[in-house]
Amino acid sequence: MTYALSIHVESYEFSGEFYFLGDGYDTGGDVLKHVATDHILTMKQRPHAAEYLLETLQEGENVSESVYEQAEPDVSCGLHFDVDHQQFQFWIGDRSVDIGRQPTKSELRSTADDLSI
């Protein structure tokens, strides 16, 4: 199964979106548990969005918007990160969940399990 994950980062200093494509997860809950959780935990540990963005771009795992739009994934989901308010929101289809300010890995896994039901 192919997934597409968009990550929208919003702050006073920066607003932008990054796109990820991958294989191996067939539900939004699985993508949250195995992919988005890593991004959330990384973001919450960085005092400035620029540090997260620099790491993400250097790792080169993201794809261009055109590649993302041409993909035909089995699962489409997204993560929104409001840097200034330290708020995370994950969405899959028409369902979204507010994750809050300082989620732990176990809280994120529990949220992912709830989305998989």
CSV table of C-alpha atoms in Angstrom, one decimal:
chain,number,residue,atom,x,y,z
A,1,MET,CA,0.0,0.0,0.0
A,2,THR,CA,1.2,3.5,-0.9
A,3,TYR,CA,0.7,6.5,1.4
A,4,ALA,CA,1.0,10.2,0.8
A,5,LEU,CA,1.6,12.5,3.8
A,6,SER,CA,1.6,16.3,3.6
A,7,ILE,CA,3.1,18.3,6.5
A,8,HIS,CA,2.0,21.9,6.7
A,9,VAL,CA,4.2,24.1,9.0
A,10,GLU,CA,2.8,27.5,10.0
A,11,SER,CA,4.5,30.2,12.0
A,12,TYR,CA,5.0,33.9,12.1
A,13,GLU,CA,8.3,33.4,10.4
A,14,PHE,CA,7.5,30.7,7.9
A,15,SER,CA,4.6,28.9,6.3
A,16,GLY,CA,5.0,26.0,3.9
A,17,GLU,CA,4.2,22.5,3.1
A,18,PHE,CA,6.3,19.4,2.5
A,19,TYR,CA,5.2,16.1,0.9
A,20,PHE,CA,6.2,12.5,1.6
A,21,LEU,CA,5.3,9.4,-0.3
A,22,GLY,CA,6.0,5.8,0.9
A,23,ASP,CA,5.0,2.2,1.0
A,24,GLY,CA,4.1,-0.2,3.7
A,25,TYR,CA,1.2,1.3,5.6
A,26,ASP,CA,-2.4,0.8,4.7
A,27,THR,CA,-4.2,3.1,7.2
A,28,GLY,CA,-3.9,6.6,8.3
A,29,GLY,CA,-3.4,5.3,11.8
A,30,ASP,CA,-0.4,3.3,10.6
A,31,VAL,CA,1.1,6.4,8.9
A,32,LEU,CA,0.6,8.4,12.1
A,33,LYS,CA,2.2,5.7,14.2
A,34,HIS,CA,5.2,5.0,12.0
A,35,VAL,CA,5.9,8.2,10.0
A,36,ALA,CA,4.1,11.3,11.4
A,37,THR,CA,5.0,10.5,15.0
A,38,ASP,CA,8.7,10.9,14.2
A,39,HIS,CA,8.0,14.3,12.6
A,40,ILE,CA,5.9,15.4,15.5
A,41,LEU,CA,8.5,14.4,18.1
A,42,THR,CA,11.2,16.1,16.1
A,43,MET,CA,9.2,19.3,15.7
A,44,LYS,CA,8.3,19.6,19.4
A,45,GLN,CA,12.0,19.3,20.4
A,46,ARG,CA,13.1,22.2,18.1
A,47,PRO,CA,12.7,25.7,19.5
A,48,HIS,CA,12.4,27.1,16.0
A,49,ALA,CA,10.7,25.8,12.9
A,50,ALA,CA,13.8,26.5,10.8
A,51,GLU,CA,15.7,23.8,12.6
A,52,TYR,CA,13.1,21.1,11.8
A,53,LEU,CA,12.8,22.4,8.2
A,54,LEU,CA,16.6,22.3,7.7
A,55,GLU,CA,16.8,18.7,9.0
A,56,THR,CA,13.9,17.6,6.8
A,57,LEU,CA,15.3,19.2,3.7
A,58,GLN,CA,18.8,17.8,4.4
A,59,GLU,CA,17.4,14.3,4.8
A,60,GLY,CA,15.9,14.6,1.4
A,61,GLU,CA,13.0,12.2,2.1
A,62,ASN,CA,10.4,14.7,0.9
A,63,VAL,CA,9.1,14.9,-2.7
A,64,SER,CA,8.0,17.9,-4.9
A,65,GLU,CA,4.5,19.1,-4.9
A,66,SER,CA,4.0,18.0,-8.5
A,67,VAL,CA,5.2,14.4,-7.7
A,68,TYR,CA,2.9,14.4,-4.7
A,69,GLU,CA,-0.1,15.6,-6.7
A,70,GLN,CA,0.5,13.0,-9.5
A,71,ALA,CA,0.7,10.1,-7.0
A,72,GLU,CA,-2.2,7.8,-6.6
A,73,PRO,CA,-1.8,6.7,-3.0
A,74,ASP,CA,-4.0,4.2,-1.2
A,75,VAL,CA,-3.9,6.4,1.9
A,76,SER,CA,-3.8,10.2,1.9
A,77,CYS,CA,-3.2,12.0,5.2
A,78,GLY,CA,-1.7,15.2,6.6
A,79,LEU,CA,-0.1,16.8,9.6
A,80,HIS,CA,-0.6,20.5,10.4
A,81,PHE,CA,1.9,22.1,12.9
A,82,ASP,CA,1.1,25.6,14.3
A,83,VAL,CA,4.6,26.5,15.6
A,84,ASP,CA,3.6,29.6,17.5
A,85,HIS,CA,0.9,27.8,19.5
A,86,GLN,CA,2.7,24.4,19.5
A,87,GLN,CA,-0.5,22.7,18.2
A,88,PHE,CA,-0.5,19.6,16.1
A,89,GLN,CA,-3.4,18.3,14.0
A,90,PHE,CA,-3.4,15.0,12.0
A,91,TRP,CA,-6.0,14.3,9.3
A,92,ILE,CA,-7.0,11.3,7.3
A,93,GLY,CA,-9.9,11.6,4.8
A,94,ASP,CA,-12.6,13.6,6.5
A,95,ARG,CA,-11.4,12.8,10.0
A,96,SER,CA,-9.0,15.0,12.0
A,97,VAL,CA,-7.6,14.8,15.4
A,98,ASP,CA,-6.1,17.6,17.5
A,99,ILE,CA,-2.9,16.3,19.1
A,100,GLY,CA,-2.1,19.1,21.4
A,101,ARG,CA,1.1,20.8,22.6
A,102,GLN,CA,3.4,18.2,24.1
A,103,PRO,CA,2.4,14.7,23.0
A,104,THR,CA,4.4,11.8,24.1
A,105,LYS,CA,5.2,8.8,21.9
A,106,SER,CA,2.7,6.6,23.8
A,107,GLU,CA,-0.1,9.3,23.4
A,108,LEU,CA,0.6,9.4,19.7
A,109,ARG,CA,0.5,5.6,19.3
A,110,SER,CA,-2.8,5.6,21.2
A,111,THR,CA,-4.2,8.3,18.9
A,112,ALA,CA,-3.0,6.2,15.9
A,113,ASP,CA,-4.7,3.1,17.3
A,114,ASP,CA,-8.0,5.1,17.7
A,115,LEU,CA,-7.8,6.2,14.0
A,116,SER,CA,-7.2,2.7,12.8
A,117,ILE,CA,-10.5,1.4,14.3
